[in-house]
Tab-separated table of N, CA, C and O in Angstrom:
chain	number	residue	atom	x	y	z
C	112	MET	N	137.445	113.938	111.682
C	112	MET	CA	136.505	113.981	112.088
C	112	MET	C	136.020	113.030	111.691
C	112	MET	O	135.587	112.636	110.421
C	113	GLU	N	134.745	112.617	112.060
C	113	GLU	CA	133.782	111.204	111.719
C	113	GLU	C	132.349	112.447	111.132
C	113	GLU	O	131.394	112.929	111.720
C	114	LEU	N	132.348	111.543	110.510
C	114	LEU	CA	130.978	111.904	109.263
C	114	LEU	C	129.960	110.581	109.995
C	114	LEU	O	130.110	109.259	109.906
C	115	SER	N	128.762	110.508	110.678
C	115	SER	CA	128.023	110.294	110.057
C	115	SER	C	126.526	110.742	109.591
C	115	SER	O	126.777	111.873	108.847
C	116	LEU	N	125.558	109.172	108.707
C	116	LEU	CA	124.909	109.327	108.015
C	116	LEU	C	123.451	108.733	109.267
C	116	LEU	O	123.456	107.952	108.968
C	117	GLU	N	122.148	110.319	108.920
C	117	GLU	CA	121.584	109.718	109.818
C	117	GLU	C	120.524	109.565	108.750
C	117	GLU	O	120.428	110.244	107.374
C	118	SER	N	119.585	108.479	108.994
C	118	SER	CA	118.967	107.577	108.206
C	118	SER	C	117.373	107.574	109.437
C	118	SER	O	117.691	106.847	110.169
C	119	SER	N	116.177	107.894	108.248
C	119	SER	CA	115.867	106.815	109.813
C	119	SER	C	114.605	106.260	108.757
C	119	SER	O	114.266	106.057	107.788
C	120	TRP	N	114.136	105.255	109.852
C	120	TRP	CA	113.503	104.200	109.065
C	120	TRP	C	112.243	104.299	109.415
C	120	TRP	O	111.978	104.237	110.508
C	121	GLU	N	110.742	104.539	108.461
C	121	GLU	CA	109.739	104.470	108.646
C	121	GLU	C	109.354	103.024	108.167
C	121	GLU	O	109.235	102.336	106.714
C	122	PHE	N	107.650	102.342	109.072
C	122	PHE	CA	107.456	101.119	107.532
C	122	PHE	C	106.056	101.048	108.315
C	122	PHE	O	105.781	102.064	109.303
C	123	PHE	N	105.755	99.528	107.821
C	123	PHE	CA	103.810	99.690	107.921
C	123	PHE	C	104.479	98.420	107.640
C	123	PHE	O	104.858	97.487	106.619
C	124	GLU	N	103.287	96.729	108.435
C	124	GLU	CA	104.083	96.329	108.474
C	124	GLU	C	102.861	95.169	108.890
C	124	GLU	O	102.445	95.786	109.968
C	125	PHE	N	102.372	94.487	108.038
C	125	PHE	CA	100.905	93.102	108.713
C	125	PHE	C	101.638	91.804	108.583
C	125	PHE	O	102.566	91.710	107.171
C	126	THR	N	100.537	91.147	109.102
C	126	THR	CA	100.638	89.387	108.309
C	126	THR	C	99.345	88.744	109.071
C	126	THR	O	98.446	89.480	110.074
C	127	VAL	N	98.359	88.355	107.707
C	127	VAL	CA	97.712	87.558	108.207
C	127	VAL	C	97.506	85.906	108.024
C	127	VAL	O	98.836	85.853	107.437
C	128	LEU	N	96.145	85.965	108.390
C	128	LEU	CA	96.505	84.180	108.980
C	128	LEU	C	95.228	83.897	107.725
C	128	LEU	O	94.383	83.998	108.256
C	129	LYS	N	95.016	82.686	108.185
C	129	LYS	CA	94.025	82.068	107.863
C	129	LYS	C	94.325	79.973	108.315
C	129	LYS	O	95.094	79.972	108.342
C	130	ARG	N	93.020	79.946	108.731
C	130	ARG	CA	93.279	78.481	109.597
C	130	ARG	C	92.240	77.195	109.805
C	130	ARG	O	91.158	77.964	109.485
C	131	ASP	N	92.126	76.436	109.359
C	131	ASP	CA	91.392	75.701	108.808
C	131	ASP	C	90.495	75.305	110.097
C	131	ASP	O	90.570	75.812	111.571
C	132	SER	N	89.014	74.166	109.855
C	132	SER	CA	88.095	74.176	110.569
C	132	SER	C	88.290	73.272	112.545
C	132	SER	O	87.622	73.906	113.424
C	133	ASP	N	89.104	73.282	112.741
C	133	ASP	CA	90.021	72.696	113.349
C	133	ASP	C	91.391	74.030	114.091
C	133	ASP	O	92.268	73.608	115.245
C	134	TYR	N	91.170	75.034	113.727
C	134	TYR	CA	91.578	76.521	114.074
C	134	TYR	C	93.852	75.710	114.121
C	134	TYR	O	94.350	76.901	114.831
C	135	ASN	N	94.067	74.924	112.823
C	135	ASN	CA	95.575	74.724	112.705
C	135	ASN	C	95.900	75.568	111.937
C	135	ASN	O	95.268	76.482	110.591
C	136	LEU	N	96.650	76.290	111.840
C	136	LEU	CA	97.340	76.870	110.575
C	136	LEU	C	97.484	76.899	109.623
C	136	LEU	O	98.301	75.940	109.005
C	137	THR	N	96.481	77.720	108.424
C	137	THR	CA	97.039	76.426	107.239
C	137	THR	C	97.654	77.744	106.500
C	137	THR	O	98.448	77.710	105.430
C	138	ASP	N	97.984	79.224	106.663
C	138	ASP	CA	98.681	79.873	105.526
C	138	ASP	C	98.986	81.181	106.706
C	138	ASP	O	98.231	81.628	107.273
C	139	ALA	N	100.057	81.276	106.331
C	139	ALA	CA	100.387	82.983	106.259
C	139	ALA	C	101.503	83.576	105.669
C	139	ALA	O	102.260	83.455	105.066
C	140	VAL	N	101.138	85.251	105.659
C	140	VAL	CA	101.639	85.777	105.496
C	140	VAL	C	102.007	87.143	105.914
C	140	VAL	O	101.276	87.779	106.694
C	141	THR	N	103.266	87.914	105.452
C	141	THR	CA	103.828	88.880	106.251
C	141	THR	C	104.228	89.881	105.149
C	141	THR	O	105.269	89.428	103.938
C	142	VAL	N	103.693	91.513	105.119
C	142	VAL	CA	103.631	92.205	104.078
C	142	VAL	C	104.923	93.089	105.468
C	142	VAL	O	104.027	93.636	105.631
C	143	TYR	N	106.026	93.373	104.743
C	143	TYR	CA	106.249	94.613	105.142
C	143	TYR	C	107.105	95.513	104.267
C	143	TYR	O	108.000	95.708	103.089
C	144	LEU	N	106.549	97.181	104.648
C	144	LEU	CA	107.114	98.239	103.770
C	144	LEU	C	107.593	99.083	104.660
C	144	LEU	O	107.126	99.316	105.200
C	145	TYR	N	108.891	99.637	104.078
C	145	TYR	CA	109.776	100.352	104.554
C	145	TYR	C	110.502	100.961	103.368
C	145	TYR	O	110.657	101.343	102.343
C	146	ASP	N	110.583	102.571	104.017
C	146	ASP	CA	110.692	103.634	103.613
C	146	ASP	C	112.492	104.426	104.609
C	146	ASP	O	111.609	104.276	105.194
C	147	ASP	N	113.045	104.336	103.901
C	147	ASP	CA	114.765	104.475	105.067
C	147	ASP	C	115.309	106.457	104.135
C	147	ASP	O	116.725	105.770	104.603
C	148	ASP	N	114.169	106.990	103.813
C	148	ASP	CA	114.155	108.288	103.658
C	148	ASP	C	115.109	107.843	101.575
C	148	ASP	O	115.544	109.882	101.037
C	149	ARG	N	115.681	106.864	101.512
C	149	ARG	CA	115.850	107.367	99.319
C	149	ARG	C	115.898	106.484	98.925
C	149	ARG	O	115.214	107.130	98.114
C	150	ASP	N	114.792	105.304	99.718
C	150	ASP	CA	114.518	104.066	98.599
C	150	ASP	C	112.602	104.003	99.565
C	150	ASP	O	112.686	103.809	101.073
C	151	ILE	N	111.949	102.603	99.024
C	151	ILE	CA	111.049	102.480	99.857
C	151	ILE	C	110.954	100.844	99.452
C	151	ILE	O	111.322	100.415	97.938
C	152	HIS	N	110.801	99.782	100.034
C	152	HIS	CA	111.305	98.620	99.692
C	152	HIS	C	109.663	97.552	100.848
C	152	HIS	O	109.128	98.092	101.405
C	153	LEU	N	109.688	97.164	99.768
C	153	LEU	CA	108.665	96.082	99.758
C	153	LEU	C	109.078	94.806	99.455
C	153	LEU	O	110.057	94.637	98.939
C	154	SER	N	109.130	93.703	100.940
C	154	SER	CA	109.332	92.098	100.328
C	154	SER	C	107.563	91.582	100.974
C	154	SER	O	107.242	92.232	102.536
C	155	ILE	N	107.745	90.585	100.849
C	155	ILE	CA	106.814	89.468	101.013
C	155	ILE	C	107.769	88.465	101.490
C	155	ILE	O	108.426	87.414	101.104
C	156	LYS	N	106.678	87.766	102.932
C	156	LYS	CA	106.977	85.890	102.766
C	156	LYS	C	106.238	85.796	103.166
C	156	LYS	O	104.921	86.306	103.773
C	157	GLY	N	106.096	83.996	103.298
C	157	GLY	CA	104.850	83.242	103.581
C	157	GLY	C	104.892	82.421	103.012
C	157	GLY	O	105.408	82.057	102.390
C	158	ASN	N	103.833	81.278	103.254
C	158	ASN	CA	103.369	79.558	103.755
C	158	ASN	C	101.824	79.506	102.892
C	158	ASN	O	101.316	80.632	104.506
C	159	PRO	N	101.260	78.865	102.338
C	159	PRO	CA	101.506	77.921	101.123
C	159	PRO	C	102.050	79.531	99.968
C	159	PRO	O	101.997	79.982	100.204
C	160	ASP	N	102.516	78.942	99.632
C	160	ASP	CA	102.731	79.473	97.528
C	160	ASP	C	101.314	80.623	97.583
C	160	ASP	O	101.523	81.261	96.845
C	161	GLU	N	100.080	79.857	97.369
C	161	GLU	CA	99.083	79.923	96.882
C	161	GLU	C	98.702	81.356	97.825
C	161	GLU	O	98.230	82.727	97.214
C	162	ALA	N	98.829	81.371	98.896
C	162	ALA	CA	98.407	82.724	99.883
C	162	ALA	C	99.150	84.065	100.018
C	162	ALA	O	98.427	85.530	99.652
C	163	VAL	N	100.635	83.426	99.013
C	163	VAL	CA	101.321	84.550	98.713
C	163	VAL	C	101.120	84.930	97.146
C	163	VAL	O	101.057	86.863	97.362
C	164	GLN	N	101.166	84.449	96.729
C	164	GLN	CA	100.427	84.676	95.195
C	164	GLN	C	99.028	85.604	95.372
C	164	GLN	O	98.847	87.150	95.100
C	165	ALA	N	98.411	84.756	96.231
C	165	ALA	CA	96.748	85.966	96.761
C	165	ALA	C	97.426	87.312	96.983
C	165	ALA	O	96.564	88.445	96.994
C	166	THR	N	98.237	87.632	98.160
C	166	THR	CA	98.868	88.978	98.318
C	166	THR	C	99.501	89.703	97.471
C	166	THR	O	98.805	90.784	97.333
C	167	ILE	N	100.205	89.101	96.690
C	167	ILE	CA	101.309	89.931	95.784
C	167	ILE	C	100.146	90.105	94.814
C	167	ILE	O	99.961	91.267	94.425
C	168	SER	N	98.565	89.695	94.234
C	168	SER	CA	97.856	90.049	93.104
C	168	SER	C	96.619	91.379	93.524
C	168	SER	O	97.070	92.120	93.229
C	169	ALA	N	96.536	91.316	95.638
C	169	ALA	CA	96.186	92.631	95.971
C	169	ALA	C	96.559	93.109	96.001
C	169	ALA	O	95.623	94.847	96.100
C	170	ILE	N	97.735	93.433	96.154
C	170	ILE	CA	98.542	94.563	96.292
C	170	ILE	C	98.713	94.848	94.822
C	170	ILE	O	98.662	96.482	94.462
C	171	ASN	N	99.179	94.163	93.893
C	171	ASN	CA	99.404	94.722	92.089
C	171	ASN	C	97.798	95.374	92.029
C	171	ASN	O	98.093	96.281	91.377
C	172	GLU	N	96.947	94.991	92.416
C	172	GLU	CA	95.462	95.491	91.910
C	172	GLU	C	95.370	97.018	92.616
C	172	GLU	O	94.453	97.843	91.871
C	173	VAL	N	96.059	97.327	93.344
C	173	VAL	CA	95.573	98.821	94.086
C	173	VAL	C	97.668	99.442	93.664
C	173	VAL	O	97.464	101.126	94.215
C	174	LEU	N	98.063	99.021	93.279
C	174	LEU	CA	99.578	100.084	93.728
C	174	LEU	C	100.642	98.370	92.792
C	174	LEU	O	101.060	97.375	92.587
C	175	PRO	N	101.027	99.452	92.002
C	175	PRO	CA	101.470	98.457	90.842
C	175	PRO	C	103.674	98.179	91.990
C	175	PRO	O	104.342	99.189	92.160
C	176	ILE	N	102.720	97.359	91.366
C	176	ILE	CA	104.680	96.565	91.980
C	176	ILE	C	106.289	95.394	91.197
C	176	ILE	O	104.656	95.301	89.722
C	177	SER	N	106.934	95.418	91.342
C	177	SER	CA	107.933	94.428	90.004
C	177	SER	C	107.931	94.239	91.126
C	177	SER	O	109.373	94.263	91.491
C	178	PRO	N	108.495	92.648	90.441
C	178	PRO	CA	109.429	91.827	91.655
C	178	PRO	C	111.488	91.934	90.955
C	178	PRO	O	111.072	92.062	89.901
C	179	PHE	N	112.087	91.804	92.224
C	179	PHE	CA	113.203	91.704	91.521
C	179	PHE	C	114.277	91.526	92.091
C	179	PHE	O	113.887	90.566	93.962
C	180	SER	N	115.197	90.771	92.350
C	180	SER	CA	116.426	90.379	93.971
C	180	SER	C	118.093	91.026	93.535
C	180	SER	O	118.246	91.168	92.385
C	181	PHE	N	118.417	90.312	93.930
C	181	PHE	CA	119.884	90.983	93.963
C	181	PHE	C	120.534	90.106	94.981
C	181	PHE	O	119.624	88.978	95.932
C	182	GLU	N	121.467	90.153	95.139
C	182	GLU	CA	122.674	88.623	95.156
C	182	GLU	C	122.707	88.387	97.026
C	182	GLU	O	122.307	86.819	96.893
C	183	ASP	N	122.574	89.534	98.183
C	183	ASP	CA	122.331	88.698	99.900
C	183	ASP	C	121.244	89.193	99.722
C	183	ASP	O	120.867	88.515	101.015
C	184	GLN	N	119.916	89.258	99.028
C	184	GLN	CA	118.427	88.308	100.089
C	184	GLN	C	118.095	87.366	100.371
C	184	GLN	O	119.093	86.092	100.272
C	185	GLU	N	117.342	87.700	101.671
C	185	GLU	CA	117.422	86.505	102.609
C	185	GLU	C	116.380	85.679	100.904
C	185	GLU	O	115.392	85.389	100.989
C	186	PRO	N	117.066	84.179	101.535
C	186	PRO	CA	115.874	83.022	101.259
C	186	PRO	C	114.715	82.740	100.605
C	186	PRO	O	113.974	82.384	100.371
C	187	ASP	N	114.041	83.727	102.160
C	187	ASP	CA	112.429	82.692	102.395
C	187	ASP	C	111.980	84.402	101.825
C	187	ASP	O	110.631	84.574	102.909
C	188	LEU	N	111.978	86.106	101.654
C	188	LEU	CA	110.928	86.915	100.952
C	188	LEU	C	111.394	86.843	99.292
C	188	LEU	O	112.371	86.501	99.213
C	189	LEU	N	110.911	87.890	99.194
C	189	LEU	CA	110.399	88.336	97.857
C	189	LEU	C	110.775	89.367	97.684
C	189	LEU	O	109.590	90.371	98.854
C	190	TYR	N	111.308	90.198	96.609
C	190	TYR	CA	111.106	91.203	96.728
C	190	TYR	C	110.429	92.094	95.516
C	190	TYR	O	110.786	91.617	94.420
C	191	PHE	N	109.921	93.520	96.407
C	191	PHE	CA	109.221	94.365	95.288
C	191	PHE	C	109.474	95.411	95.080
C	191	PHE	O	109.904	96.159	95.989
C	192	ASN	N	109.576	96.056	93.687
C	192	ASN	CA	109.853	97.729	93.569
C	192	ASN	C	108.552	98.037	93.143
C	192	ASN	O	107.476	97.147	92.693
C	193	ILE	N	108.431	99.163	93.871
C	193	ILE	CA	106.798	100.067	93.757
C	193	ILE	C	107.012	101.133	92.963
C	193	ILE	O	107.910	102.432	92.580
C	194	GLY	N	106.190	101.141	91.509
C	194	GLY	CA	105.706	102.238	90.589
C	194	GLY	C	106.113	103.647	91.473
C	194	GLY	O	104.878	103.605	92.158
C	195	GLY	N	106.695	104.401	90.442
C	195	GLY	CA	105.947	105.883	91.051
C	195	GLY	C	106.856	106.906	92.580
C	195	GLY	O	106.770	107.346	92.316
C	196	ASN	N	106.974	105.400	92.937
C	196	ASN	CA	107.709	106.172	94.544
C	196	ASN	C	106.793	107.120	94.784
C	196	ASN	O	106.707	108.409	95.523
C	197	PRO	N	105.081	106.925	95.245
C	197	PRO	CA	104.181	107.628	95.808
C	197	PRO	C	104.302	107.944	97.478
C	197	PRO	O	105.415	107.159	98.396
C	198	PRO	N	103.822	108.741	97.987
C	198	PRO	CA	103.936	109.326	99.048
C	198	PRO	C	102.803	107.767	100.010
C	198	PRO	O	102.842	107.649	100.168
C	199	GLN	N	103.915	108.456	100.957
C	199	GLN	CA	103.786	107.648	102.081
C	199	GLN	C	101.638	107.789	102.377
C	199	GLN	O	101.573	106.281	102.429
C	200	ALA	N	101.581	108.625	102.626
C	200	ALA	CA	99.524	108.446	102.442
C	200	ALA	C	99.292	107.109	101.804
C	200	ALA	O	98.172	106.630	102.378
C	201	ASP	N	99.601	107.502	100.464
C	201	ASP	CA	99.281	106.591	99.094
C	201	ASP	C	99.336	105.582	99.653
C	201	ASP	O	98.673	104.355	99.432
C	202	LEU	N	100.644	105.239	100.032
C	202	LEU	CA	101.297	103.230	100.420
C	202	LEU	C	100.570	103.017	101.602
C	202	LEU	O	99.672	102.444	101.721
C	203	ARG	N	99.875	103.597	102.760
C	203	ARG	CA	100.059	103.165	103.757
C	203	ARG	C	97.697	102.925	102.909
C	203	ARG	O	97.150	101.365	104.114
C	204	ASN	N	97.194	103.684	102.749
C	204	ASN	CA	96.261	103.691	102.207
C	204	ASN	C	95.929	102.316	101.259
C	204	ASN	O	94.824	101.299	101.026
C	205	ALA	N	96.647	101.855	100.188
C	205	ALA	CA	97.147	101.084	99.168
C	205	ALA	C	97.284	99.605	100.299
C	205	ALA	O	96.605	99.157	99.954
C	206	MET	N	97.679	99.548	101.690
C	206	MET	CA	98.562	98.758	102.613
C	206	MET	C	96.761	98.449	103.281
C	206	MET	O	96.708	97.252	103.470
C	207	LEU	N	95.962	99.341	103.737
C	207	LEU	CA	95.356	99.220	104.009
C	207	LEU	C	94.090	98.254	103.738
C	207	LEU	O	92.625	97.331	103.651
C	208	THR	N	93.840	98.860	102.320
C	208	THR	CA	93.190	98.253	101.129
C	208	THR	C	93.292	96.801	101.208
C	208	THR	O	92.313	95.871	100.595
C	209	VAL	N	95.095	96.684	100.688
C	209	VAL	CA	94.964	95.106	100.673
C	209	VAL	C	94.478	94.174	101.717
C	209	VAL	O	94.610	93.478	101.767
C	210	ILE	N	94.478	94.518	103.294
C	210	ILE	CA	94.079	94.225	103.894
C	210	ILE	C	93.251	93.712	103.622
C	210	ILE	O	92.696	92.748	104.446
C	211	SER	N	91.419	94.753	103.706
C	211	SER	CA	90.713	94.587	103.716
C	211	SER	C	90.601	93.297	102.350
C	211	SER	O	89.564	93.168	102.602
C	212	LYS	N	91.259	93.641	101.704
C	212	LYS	CA	90.918	92.248	100.060
C	212	LYS	C	91.505	90.951	100.620
C	212	LYS	O	90.459	89.937	99.973
C	213	LEU	N	92.352	91.087	101.425
C	213	LEU	CA	93.123	89.486	101.945
C	213	LEU	C	91.990	89.091	103.069
C	213	LEU	O	91.490	87.861	103.205
C	214	GLN	N	91.113	90.110	103.861
C	214	GLN	CA	90.703	89.605	104.859
C	214	GLN	C	89.134	88.835	103.776
C	214	GLN	O	88.500	88.321	104.800
C	215	ALA	N	88.687	89.704	102.785
C	215	ALA	CA	88.106	89.519	101.765
C	215	ALA	C	87.962	88.329	101.570
C	215	ALA	O	86.750	86.847	101.413
C	216	LEU	N	89.389	87.487	101.015
C	216	LEU	CA	89.298	85.867	100.774
C	216	LEU	C	89.797	85.553	102.279
C	216	LEU	O	90.503	83.674	101.418
C	217	GLY	N	89.086	85.418	102.895
C	217	GLY	CA	88.811	84.281	105.112
C	217	GLY	C	90.033	84.442	105.927
C	217	GLY	O	90.431	84.269	106.558
C	218	PHE	N	91.538	85.828	105.597
C	218	PHE	CA	92.431	85.829	105.910
C	218	PHE	C	92.263	86.663	107.131
C	218	PHE	O	91.374	87.660	107.224
C	219	LYS	N	93.048	86.482	108.133
C	219	LYS	CA	92.153	87.469	109.518
C	219	LYS	C	94.358	88.074	110.042
C	219	LYS	O	94.790	87.813	109.720
C	220	LEU	N	93.800	89.159	110.223
C	220	LEU	CA	94.960	89.952	110.520
C	220	LEU	C	95.183	90.373	112.197
C	220	LEU	O	94.074	89.690	113.270
C	221	ARG	N	96.739	89.484	112.253
C	221	ARG	CA	96.930	88.961	113.066
C	221	ARG	C	97.660	90.271	114.042
C	221	ARG	O	98.399	90.303	115.378
C	222	LYS	N	99.151	90.535	113.308
C	222	LYS	CA	100.001	91.955	113.489
C	222	LYS	C	99.515	92.999	112.430
C	222	LYS	O	99.537	92.750	111.364
C	223	LEU	N	99.232	94.586	113.468
C	223	LEU	CA	99.786	95.990	111.828
C	223	LEU	C	100.358	96.920	113.108
C	223	LEU	O	101.182	96.367	114.074
C	224	GLU	N	101.424	96.982	113.084
C	224	GLU	CA	102.640	97.527	113.388
C	224	GLU	C	102.717	98.981	111.960
C	224	GLU	O	102.781	98.889	111.162
C	225	ASP	N	102.534	100.352	112.525
C	225	ASP	CA	103.043	101.588	111.833
C	225	ASP	C	103.580	102.423	112.270
C	225	ASP	O	102.729	103.021	113.042
C	226	SER	N	104.744	102.404	111.799
C	226	SER	CA	105.204	104.117	112.399
C	226	SER	C	105.212	105.425	111.387
C	226	SER	O	105.716	106.105	111.514
C	227	TRP	N	104.577	105.511	110.497
C	227	TRP	CA	104.050	106.051	109.223
C	227	TRP	C	103.711	107.014	110.419
C	227	TRP	O	102.359	106.962	110.676
C	228	VAL	N	103.889	108.286	110.108
C	228	VAL	CA	102.732	109.942	111.108
C	228	VAL	C	101.891	110.241	110.428
C	228	VAL	O	102.264	110.746	108.507
């Protein structure tokens, strides 16, 4: 008899960008928020560090997060715990607020993917 573990992954991802007056890309940040039925995972990647820190600050204003690391993590991603394991609706609203805050700082939304129903 084979055992199978069913797990559904739902995600909310977005990428924001900034360009200079010549339309050269200067800043890019992608936020990944996954729910795998057991836990919620938040990771951020981007460049430069100032843009990543602005994103972390914007998230911290609406959602308590704390950094963590593990042995086999991807080197270009920063990983975070989310305090209190909030419901998906609260997480979605928090991320939409973060996008608005980043847009107020001059970022443009490039991509938004949301599989949460």
